[in-house]
C-alpha atoms as a printed R data frame, in Angstrom:
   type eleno elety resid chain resno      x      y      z
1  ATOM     1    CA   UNK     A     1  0.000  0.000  0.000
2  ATOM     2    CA   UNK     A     2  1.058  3.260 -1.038
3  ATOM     3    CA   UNK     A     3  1.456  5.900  1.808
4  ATOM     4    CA   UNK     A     4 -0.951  9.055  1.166
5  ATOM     5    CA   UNK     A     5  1.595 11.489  1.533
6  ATOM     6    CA   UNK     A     6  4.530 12.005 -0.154
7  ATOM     7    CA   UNK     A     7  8.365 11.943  1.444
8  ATOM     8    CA   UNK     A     8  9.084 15.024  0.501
9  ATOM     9    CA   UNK     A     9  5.274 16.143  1.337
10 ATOM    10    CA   UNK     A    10  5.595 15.034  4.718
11 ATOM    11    CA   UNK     A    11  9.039 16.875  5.549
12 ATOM    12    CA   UNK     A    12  7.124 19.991  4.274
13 ATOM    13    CA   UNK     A    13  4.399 19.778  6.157
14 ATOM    14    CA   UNK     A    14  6.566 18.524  9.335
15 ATOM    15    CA   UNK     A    15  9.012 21.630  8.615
16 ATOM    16    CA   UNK     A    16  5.637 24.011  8.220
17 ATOM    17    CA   UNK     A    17  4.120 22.434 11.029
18 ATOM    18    CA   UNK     A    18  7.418 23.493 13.298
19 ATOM    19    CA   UNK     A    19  7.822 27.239 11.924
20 ATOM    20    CA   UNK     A    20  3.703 28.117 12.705
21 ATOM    21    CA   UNK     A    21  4.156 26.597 15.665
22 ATOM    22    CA   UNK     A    22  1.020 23.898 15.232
23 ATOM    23    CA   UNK     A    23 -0.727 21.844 17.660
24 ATOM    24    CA   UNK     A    24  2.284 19.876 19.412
25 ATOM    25    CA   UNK     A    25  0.083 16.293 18.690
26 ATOM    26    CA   UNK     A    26 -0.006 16.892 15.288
27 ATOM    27    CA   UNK     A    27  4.067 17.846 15.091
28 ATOM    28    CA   UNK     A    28  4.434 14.721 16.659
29 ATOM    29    CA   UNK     A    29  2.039 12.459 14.990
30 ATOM    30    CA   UNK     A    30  4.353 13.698 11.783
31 ATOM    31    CA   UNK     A    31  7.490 13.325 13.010
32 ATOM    32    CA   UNK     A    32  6.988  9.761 14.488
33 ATOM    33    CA   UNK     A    33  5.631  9.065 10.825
34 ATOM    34    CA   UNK     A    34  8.958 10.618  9.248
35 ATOM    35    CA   UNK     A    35 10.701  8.039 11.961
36 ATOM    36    CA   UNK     A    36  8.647  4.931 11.114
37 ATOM    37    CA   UNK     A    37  9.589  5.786  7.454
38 ATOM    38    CA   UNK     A    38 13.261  6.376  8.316
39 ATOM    39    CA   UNK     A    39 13.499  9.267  6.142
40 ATOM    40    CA   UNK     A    40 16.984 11.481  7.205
41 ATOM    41    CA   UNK     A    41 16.106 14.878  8.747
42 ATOM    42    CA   UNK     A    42 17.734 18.168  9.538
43 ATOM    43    CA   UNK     A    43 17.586 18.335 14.010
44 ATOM    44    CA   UNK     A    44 14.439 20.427 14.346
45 ATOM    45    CA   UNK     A    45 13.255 21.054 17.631
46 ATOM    46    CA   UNK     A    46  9.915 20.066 18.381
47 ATOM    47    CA   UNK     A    47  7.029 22.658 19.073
48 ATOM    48    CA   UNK     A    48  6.879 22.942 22.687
């Protein structure tokens, strides 16, 4: 099964997600999917 969402959509949206400062559930609910994909990432800190 193909996954819905792009790689490189999902780094956007994680990176995007980070800068505005989003909902802190949904930061994390993309960045443990950009860890269960094993994609390589820049060290952004997480919205706190």
């Amino acid at each position: 099964m193909l996954p819905l969402l792009s790689d490189e959509l999902l780094m956007e949206a994680y990176q995007h997600a980070v800068r505005l400062k989003l909902e802190r559930e949904f930061v994390h609910l993309l960045h443990a999917e950009i860890r269960r994909r094993q994609l390589p990432m820049k060290e952004e800190r997480l919205a706190k």
